[in-house]
Coordinates of C-alpha atoms in Angstrom, one line a residue:
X1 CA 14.5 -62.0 8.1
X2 CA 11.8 -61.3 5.6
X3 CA 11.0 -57.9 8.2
X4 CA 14.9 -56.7 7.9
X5 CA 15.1 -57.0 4.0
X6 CA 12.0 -54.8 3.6
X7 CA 13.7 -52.7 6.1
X8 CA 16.4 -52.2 4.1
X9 CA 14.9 -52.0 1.1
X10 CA 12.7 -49.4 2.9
X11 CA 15.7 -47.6 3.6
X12 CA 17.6 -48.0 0.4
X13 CA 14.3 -46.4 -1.7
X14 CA 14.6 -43.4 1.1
X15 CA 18.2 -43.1 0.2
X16 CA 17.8 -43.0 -3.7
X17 CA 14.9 -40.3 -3.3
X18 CA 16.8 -38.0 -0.9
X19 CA 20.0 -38.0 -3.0
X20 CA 17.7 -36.9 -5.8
X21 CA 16.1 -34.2 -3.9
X22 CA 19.5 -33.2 -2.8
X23 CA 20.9 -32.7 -6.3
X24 CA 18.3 -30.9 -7.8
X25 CA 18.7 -28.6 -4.7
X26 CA 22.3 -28.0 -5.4
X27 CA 21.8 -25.3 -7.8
X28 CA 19.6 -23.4 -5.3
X29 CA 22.5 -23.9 -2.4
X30 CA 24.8 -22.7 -5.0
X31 CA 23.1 -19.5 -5.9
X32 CA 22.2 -18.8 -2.2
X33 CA 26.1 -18.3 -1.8
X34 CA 26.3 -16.3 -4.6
X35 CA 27.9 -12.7 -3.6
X36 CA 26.6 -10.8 -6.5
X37 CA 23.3 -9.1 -7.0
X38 CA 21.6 -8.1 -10.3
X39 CA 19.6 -4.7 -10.0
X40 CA 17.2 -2.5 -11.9
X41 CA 18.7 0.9 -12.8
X42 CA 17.0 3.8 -14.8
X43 CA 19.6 6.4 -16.2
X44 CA 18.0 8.2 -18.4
X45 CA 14.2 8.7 -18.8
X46 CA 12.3 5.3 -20.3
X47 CA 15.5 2.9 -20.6
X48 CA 16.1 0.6 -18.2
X49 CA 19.7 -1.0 -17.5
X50 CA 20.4 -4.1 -15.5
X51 CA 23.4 -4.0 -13.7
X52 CA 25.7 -6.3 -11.7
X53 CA 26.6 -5.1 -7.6
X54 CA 28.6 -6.7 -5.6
X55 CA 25.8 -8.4 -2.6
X56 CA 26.5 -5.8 0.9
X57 CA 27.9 -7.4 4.0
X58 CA 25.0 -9.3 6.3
X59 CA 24.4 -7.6 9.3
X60 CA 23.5 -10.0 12.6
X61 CA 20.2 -8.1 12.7
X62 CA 19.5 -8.7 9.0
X63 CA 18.2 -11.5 6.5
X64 CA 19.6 -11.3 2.8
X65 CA 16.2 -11.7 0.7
X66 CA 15.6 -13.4 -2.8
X67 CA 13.3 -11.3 -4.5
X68 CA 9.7 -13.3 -5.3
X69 CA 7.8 -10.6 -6.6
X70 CA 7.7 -6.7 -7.4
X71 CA 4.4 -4.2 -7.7
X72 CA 5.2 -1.5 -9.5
X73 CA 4.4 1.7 -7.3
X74 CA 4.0 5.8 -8.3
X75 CA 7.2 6.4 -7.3
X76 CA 8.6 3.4 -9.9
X77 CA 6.4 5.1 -12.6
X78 CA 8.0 8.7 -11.6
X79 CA 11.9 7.3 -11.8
X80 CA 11.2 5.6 -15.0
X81 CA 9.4 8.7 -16.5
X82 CA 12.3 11.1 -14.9
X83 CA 14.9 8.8 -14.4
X84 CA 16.7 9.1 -11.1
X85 CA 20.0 10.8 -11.8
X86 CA 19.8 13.0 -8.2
X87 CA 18.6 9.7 -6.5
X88 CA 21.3 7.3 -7.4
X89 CA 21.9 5.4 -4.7
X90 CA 18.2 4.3 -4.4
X91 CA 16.7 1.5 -5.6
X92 CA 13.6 0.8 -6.8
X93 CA 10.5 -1.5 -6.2
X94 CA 9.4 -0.5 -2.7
X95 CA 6.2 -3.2 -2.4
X96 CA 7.9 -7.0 -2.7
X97 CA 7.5 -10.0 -1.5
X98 CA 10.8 -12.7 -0.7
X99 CA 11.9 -15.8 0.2
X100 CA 14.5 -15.6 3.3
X101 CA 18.2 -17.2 2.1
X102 CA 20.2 -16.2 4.8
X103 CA 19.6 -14.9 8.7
X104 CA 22.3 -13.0 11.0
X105 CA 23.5 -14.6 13.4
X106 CA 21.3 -12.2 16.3
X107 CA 17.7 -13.2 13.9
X108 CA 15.8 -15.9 15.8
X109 CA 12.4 -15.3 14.5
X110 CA 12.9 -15.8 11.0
X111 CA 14.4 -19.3 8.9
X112 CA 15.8 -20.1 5.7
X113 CA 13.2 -20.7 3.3
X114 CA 10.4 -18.0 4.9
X115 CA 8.2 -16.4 2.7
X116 CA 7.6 -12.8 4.0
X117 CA 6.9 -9.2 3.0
X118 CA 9.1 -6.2 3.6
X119 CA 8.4 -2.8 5.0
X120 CA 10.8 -1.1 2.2
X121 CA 11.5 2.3 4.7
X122 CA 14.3 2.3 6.6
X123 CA 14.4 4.8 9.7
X124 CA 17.4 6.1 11.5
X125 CA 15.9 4.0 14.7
X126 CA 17.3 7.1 17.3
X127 CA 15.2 10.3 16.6
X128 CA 12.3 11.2 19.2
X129 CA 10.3 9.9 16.1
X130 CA 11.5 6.6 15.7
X131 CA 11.5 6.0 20.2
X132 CA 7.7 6.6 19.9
X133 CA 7.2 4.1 17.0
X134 CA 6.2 6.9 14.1
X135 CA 9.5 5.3 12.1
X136 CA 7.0 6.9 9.2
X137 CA 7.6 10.7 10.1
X138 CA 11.8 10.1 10.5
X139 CA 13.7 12.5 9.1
X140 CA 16.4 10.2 8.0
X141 CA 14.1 7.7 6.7
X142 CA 15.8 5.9 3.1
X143 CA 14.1 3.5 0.7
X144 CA 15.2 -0.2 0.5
X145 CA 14.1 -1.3 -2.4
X146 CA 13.6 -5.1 -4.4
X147 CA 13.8 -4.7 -7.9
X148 CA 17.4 -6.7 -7.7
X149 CA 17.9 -10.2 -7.4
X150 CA 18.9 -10.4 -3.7
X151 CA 18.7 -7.7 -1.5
X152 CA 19.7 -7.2 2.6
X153 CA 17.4 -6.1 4.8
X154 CA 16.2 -5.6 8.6
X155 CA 14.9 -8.5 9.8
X156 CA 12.5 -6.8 12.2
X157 CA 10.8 -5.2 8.5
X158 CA 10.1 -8.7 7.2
X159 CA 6.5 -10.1 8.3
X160 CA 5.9 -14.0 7.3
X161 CA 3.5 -14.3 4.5
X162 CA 0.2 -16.9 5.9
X163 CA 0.2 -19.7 3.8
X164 CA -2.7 -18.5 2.2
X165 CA -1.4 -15.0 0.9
X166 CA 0.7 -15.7 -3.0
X167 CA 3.6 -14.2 -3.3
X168 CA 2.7 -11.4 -5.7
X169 CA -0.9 -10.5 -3.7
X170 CA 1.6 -10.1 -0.9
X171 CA 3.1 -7.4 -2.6
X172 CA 0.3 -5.3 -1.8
X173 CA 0.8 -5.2 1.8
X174 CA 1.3 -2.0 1.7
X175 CA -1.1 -0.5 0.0
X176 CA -3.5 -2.3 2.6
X177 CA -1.5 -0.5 5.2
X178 CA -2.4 2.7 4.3
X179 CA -5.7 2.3 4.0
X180 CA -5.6 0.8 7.6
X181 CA -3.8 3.9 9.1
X182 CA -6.0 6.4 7.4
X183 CA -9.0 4.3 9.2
X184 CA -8.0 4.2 12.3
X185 CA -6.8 7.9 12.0
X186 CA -10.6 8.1 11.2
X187 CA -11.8 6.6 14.2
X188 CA -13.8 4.7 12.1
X189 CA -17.4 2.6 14.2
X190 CA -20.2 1.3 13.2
X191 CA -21.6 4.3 13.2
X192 CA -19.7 5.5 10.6
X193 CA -21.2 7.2 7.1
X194 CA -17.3 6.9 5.1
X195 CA -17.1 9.1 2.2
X196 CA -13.7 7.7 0.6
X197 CA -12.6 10.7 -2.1
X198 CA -10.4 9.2 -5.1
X199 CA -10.0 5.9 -7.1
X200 CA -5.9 4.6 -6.6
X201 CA -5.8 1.3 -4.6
X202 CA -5.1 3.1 -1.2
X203 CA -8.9 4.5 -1.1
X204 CA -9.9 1.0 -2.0
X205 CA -7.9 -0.2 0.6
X206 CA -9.6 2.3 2.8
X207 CA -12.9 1.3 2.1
X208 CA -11.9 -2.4 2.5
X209 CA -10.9 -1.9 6.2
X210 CA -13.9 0.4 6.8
X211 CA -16.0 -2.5 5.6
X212 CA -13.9 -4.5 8.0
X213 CA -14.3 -2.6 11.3
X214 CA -18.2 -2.0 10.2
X215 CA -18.7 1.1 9.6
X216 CA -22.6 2.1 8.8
X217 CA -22.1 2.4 5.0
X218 CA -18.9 3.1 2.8
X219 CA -19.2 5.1 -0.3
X220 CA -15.9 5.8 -3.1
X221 CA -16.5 8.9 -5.2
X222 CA -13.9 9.8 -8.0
X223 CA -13.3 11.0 -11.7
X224 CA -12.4 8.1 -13.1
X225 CA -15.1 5.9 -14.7
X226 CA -13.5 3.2 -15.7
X227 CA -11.8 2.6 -12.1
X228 CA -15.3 3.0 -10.6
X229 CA -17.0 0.6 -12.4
X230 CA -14.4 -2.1 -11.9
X231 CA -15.2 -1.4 -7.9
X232 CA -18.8 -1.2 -8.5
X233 CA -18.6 -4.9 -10.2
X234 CA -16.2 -6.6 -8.5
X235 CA -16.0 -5.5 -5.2
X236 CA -19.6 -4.1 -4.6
X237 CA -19.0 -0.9 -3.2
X238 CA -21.3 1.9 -3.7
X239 CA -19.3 4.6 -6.0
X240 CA -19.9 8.0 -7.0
X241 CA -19.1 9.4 -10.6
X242 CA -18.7 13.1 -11.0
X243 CA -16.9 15.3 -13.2
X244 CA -13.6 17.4 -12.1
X245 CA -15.4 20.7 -13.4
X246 CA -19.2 20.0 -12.0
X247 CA -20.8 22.0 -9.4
X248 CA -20.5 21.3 -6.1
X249 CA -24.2 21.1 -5.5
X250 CA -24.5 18.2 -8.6
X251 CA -21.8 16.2 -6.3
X252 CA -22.8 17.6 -3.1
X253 CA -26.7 16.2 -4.2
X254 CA -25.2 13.0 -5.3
X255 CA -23.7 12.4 -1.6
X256 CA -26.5 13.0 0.3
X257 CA -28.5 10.6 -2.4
X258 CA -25.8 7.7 -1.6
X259 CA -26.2 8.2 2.1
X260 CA -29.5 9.3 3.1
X261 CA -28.0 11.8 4.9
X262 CA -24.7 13.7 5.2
X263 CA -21.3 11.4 6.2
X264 CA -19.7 11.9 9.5
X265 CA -16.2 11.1 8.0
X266 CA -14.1 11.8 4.9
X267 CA -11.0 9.9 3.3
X268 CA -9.6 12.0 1.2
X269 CA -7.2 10.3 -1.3
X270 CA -7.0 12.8 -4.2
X271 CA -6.5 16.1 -2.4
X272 CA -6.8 19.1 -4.6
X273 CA -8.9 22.4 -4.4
X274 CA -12.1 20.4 -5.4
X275 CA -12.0 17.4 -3.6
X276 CA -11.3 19.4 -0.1
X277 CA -13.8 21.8 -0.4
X278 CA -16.4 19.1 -1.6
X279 CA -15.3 16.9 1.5
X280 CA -15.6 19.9 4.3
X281 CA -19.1 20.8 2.6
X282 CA -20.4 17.6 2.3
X283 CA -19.4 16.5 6.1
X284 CA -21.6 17.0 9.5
X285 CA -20.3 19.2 12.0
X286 CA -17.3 17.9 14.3
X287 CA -16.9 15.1 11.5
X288 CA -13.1 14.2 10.6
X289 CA -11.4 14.8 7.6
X290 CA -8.4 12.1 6.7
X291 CA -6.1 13.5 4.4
X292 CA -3.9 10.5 2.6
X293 CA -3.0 11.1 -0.5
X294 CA -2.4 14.2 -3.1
X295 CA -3.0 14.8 -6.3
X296 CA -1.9 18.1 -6.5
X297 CA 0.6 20.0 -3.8
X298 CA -0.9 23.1 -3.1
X299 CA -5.2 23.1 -2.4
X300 CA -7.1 26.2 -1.0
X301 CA -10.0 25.6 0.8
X302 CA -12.7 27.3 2.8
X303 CA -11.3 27.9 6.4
X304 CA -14.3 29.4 8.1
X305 CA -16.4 26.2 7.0
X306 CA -13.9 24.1 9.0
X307 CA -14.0 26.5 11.6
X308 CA -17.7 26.8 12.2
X309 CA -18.2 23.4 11.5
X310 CA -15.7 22.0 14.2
X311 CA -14.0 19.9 11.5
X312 CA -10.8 17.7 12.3
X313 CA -8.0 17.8 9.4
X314 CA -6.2 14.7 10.3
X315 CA -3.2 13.6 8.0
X316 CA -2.0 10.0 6.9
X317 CA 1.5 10.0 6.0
X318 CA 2.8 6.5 4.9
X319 CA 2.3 4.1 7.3
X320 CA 3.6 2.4 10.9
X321 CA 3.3 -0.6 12.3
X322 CA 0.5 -1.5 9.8
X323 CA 1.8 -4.7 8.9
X324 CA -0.2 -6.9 11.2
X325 CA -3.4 -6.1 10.5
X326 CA -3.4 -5.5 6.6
X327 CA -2.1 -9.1 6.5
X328 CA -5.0 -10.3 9.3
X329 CA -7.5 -8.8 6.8
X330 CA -6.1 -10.2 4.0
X331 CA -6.0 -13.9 5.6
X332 CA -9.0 -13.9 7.1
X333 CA -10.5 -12.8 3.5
X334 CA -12.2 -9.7 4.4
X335 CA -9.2 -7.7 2.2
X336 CA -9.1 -9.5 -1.4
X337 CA -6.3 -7.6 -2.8
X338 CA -6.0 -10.2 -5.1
X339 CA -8.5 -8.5 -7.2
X340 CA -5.8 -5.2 -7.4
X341 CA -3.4 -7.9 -9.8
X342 CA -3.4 -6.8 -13.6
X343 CA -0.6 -8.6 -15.5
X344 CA 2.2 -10.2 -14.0
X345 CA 6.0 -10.5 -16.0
X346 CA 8.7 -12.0 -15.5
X347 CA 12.3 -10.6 -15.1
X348 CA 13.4 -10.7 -18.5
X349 CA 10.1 -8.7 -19.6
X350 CA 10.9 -5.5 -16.8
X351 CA 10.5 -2.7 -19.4
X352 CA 7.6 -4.4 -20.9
X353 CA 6.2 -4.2 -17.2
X354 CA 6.4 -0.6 -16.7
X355 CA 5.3 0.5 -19.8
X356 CA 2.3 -1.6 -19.0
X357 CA 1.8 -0.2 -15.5
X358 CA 2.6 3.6 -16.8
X359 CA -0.5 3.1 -19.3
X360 CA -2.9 1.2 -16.2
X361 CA -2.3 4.0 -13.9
X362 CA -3.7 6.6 -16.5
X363 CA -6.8 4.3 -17.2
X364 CA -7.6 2.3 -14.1
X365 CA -6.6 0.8 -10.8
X366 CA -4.6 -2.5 -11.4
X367 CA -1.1 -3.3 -10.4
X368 CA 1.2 -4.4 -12.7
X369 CA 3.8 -7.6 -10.8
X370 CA 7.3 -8.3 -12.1
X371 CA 8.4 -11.6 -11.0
X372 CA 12.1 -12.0 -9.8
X373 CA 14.9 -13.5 -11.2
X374 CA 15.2 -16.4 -9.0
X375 CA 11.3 -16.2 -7.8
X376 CA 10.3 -19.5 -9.0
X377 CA 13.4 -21.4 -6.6
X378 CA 11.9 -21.8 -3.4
X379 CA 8.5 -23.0 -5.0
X380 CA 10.3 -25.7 -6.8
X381 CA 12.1 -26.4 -3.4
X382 CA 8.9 -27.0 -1.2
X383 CA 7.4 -29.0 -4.0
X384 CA 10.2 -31.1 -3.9
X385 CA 10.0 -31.2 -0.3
X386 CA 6.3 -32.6 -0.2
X387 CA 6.8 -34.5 -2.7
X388 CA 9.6 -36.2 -0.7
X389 CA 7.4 -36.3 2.4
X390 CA 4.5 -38.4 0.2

């Protein structure tokens, strides 16, 4: 007797805390079957509207996505200095992070409450381009992008987040990504002498994964002291100062001082006329030259150098099928992008967040994270849930 009153009591207390759980989950049921969307919209250059859309229809292949968190990218900066009057229909924040509130009825792999990361490009899926897997060179390819409270996407884009990745370090999945690519573009060994060319978180990345595969010794050079420093001190990375108007021999000196001897591979992540002459100078014969990012369009360089020298130019658009291993670097630790964070807002504080990450890009290396309007939800909801499990 005394066994079945306990049991009920037992049962009773069980009751009283799961009907507790349950109500305080109500609001986030409720706003899971929302069918309206609020998303970021620049019209004009510097003002930033917030407008209300109607949520599109969930494909079987797709998840619906509530936003976590946002990190502002270039092409962010670019819209809000230009405004994007001739790109409409785009949205913007390209590098987020979400929690999964509904799955079409063909997704297996994915479950309500998933924290993942999504590859923002969508390709046309058809092309010769897209059948061998380079979905980053389609000709069709569109943005999807996450500064809105819920967004649709393809469920094959969204990679789970470890449980040891935050929601806004995931955001920089990405960026990790291209680093990869331009890497393994690289052919990068332990033999390696890396020269990485430029200071924006993608040559970071870069060096981070040549550090990962072992290569012999990784070296950043750039302009931009400030940027360098922060590497220097908290990553550890040997770095390279020079001025954009020195001699080539000054830098070219500098090089071969960091090395010992002259680098067998080149990352070159701020392409202009100085940068690609320094890099096919400075590199031993039948080295490779990665080229991954621009800072300016058009750069001349010395053709009969690469020529003589047997030099590979090798580019690194975007990136494909990167996913995997940025996120296997950054679990197993070997890729602390945390380190990238600057400030983090919240949604109310947007155009506080871009003018903040317009003035970081011109001084340093940071991301700047907007948090999303409903980002907060699903932590409160697994909270709830362990604390119901105690």
């Amino acid at each position: 007797m005394l066994i079945q009153t306990r049991q009920l009591c037992d049962t009773a207390t069980s009751r009283k805390r799961f009907d507790s759980i349950f109500s305080e989950l109500q609001p986030e049921e409720q706003e899971s079957e929302c069918s309206k969307t609020e998303i970021i919209r620049i019209p004009s250059s510097y003002h930033i509207l917030k407008e209300e859309h109607t949520l599109p229809a969930l494909g079987p292949f797709d998840v619906l996505i509530r936003t976590a968190s946002v990190a502002l990218t270039g092409s962010d900066l670019h819209v809000f200095e230009n405004a994007n009057s001739d790109i409409a229909g785009m949205t913007l924040g390209h590098d987020a992070t979400g929690y999964v509130d509904r799955v079409g009825s063909s997704v297996h792999h994915l479950h309500v409450g998933d924290r993942v990361v999504m590859e923002s490009a969508l390709s046309c899926g058809i092309c010769d381009y897209c059948k061998r897997g380079l979905y980053n060179i389609c000709a069709d390819l569109i943005y999807n992008g996450f500064l809105a409270s819920y967004q649709t996407h393809p469920a094959d884009l969204c990679h789970r987040l470890p449980d040891s990745i935050g929601m806004d370090e995931g955001t920089l999945a990405q960026t990790l990504a291209m680093g990869c690519q331009a890497c393994f573009k690289a052919d990068i060994s332990p033999t390696s002498n890396v020269l990485i060319i430029g200071t924006t978180p993608t040559a970071v990345s870069a060096a981070m994964c040549a550090m990962a595969i072992g290569a012999k010794k990784v070296t950043i050079a750039g302009t931009m002291d400030s940027a360098l420093e922060m590497i220097d001190r908290e990553l550890g990375y040997h770095t390279i100062h020079y001025d954009a108007n020195a001699l080539f021999g000054e830098v070219l000196e500098a090089v071969y001082c960091k090395f010992q001897e002259w680098p067998n591979c080149a990352i070159n992540c701020a392409i202009t006329p100085m940068t690609m002459n320094l890099a096919v100078m400075a590199l031993q014969p039948c080295s490779v030259c990665v080229l991954a990012e621009c800072e300016s369009e058009c750069a001349s360089f010395n053709a009969l150098d690469i020529l003589m020298k047997n030099i590979r130019l090798v580019p690194s658009f975007r990136s494909a099928n990167m996913y995997p291993t940025a996120l296997q670097l950054m679990k197993s630790g070997r890729a602390p992008m945390h380190k990238f964070i600057g400030q983090v807002f919240a949604w109310g504080n947007v155009e506080e967040a871009f003018q903040c990450a317009l003035h970081e890009s011109n001084v340093g290396l940071r991301k700047v994270i907007v948090n999303g309007k409903s980002s907060n939800i699903g932590l409160q909801a697994r909270k709830r849930s362990h604390r119901f499990q105690d």
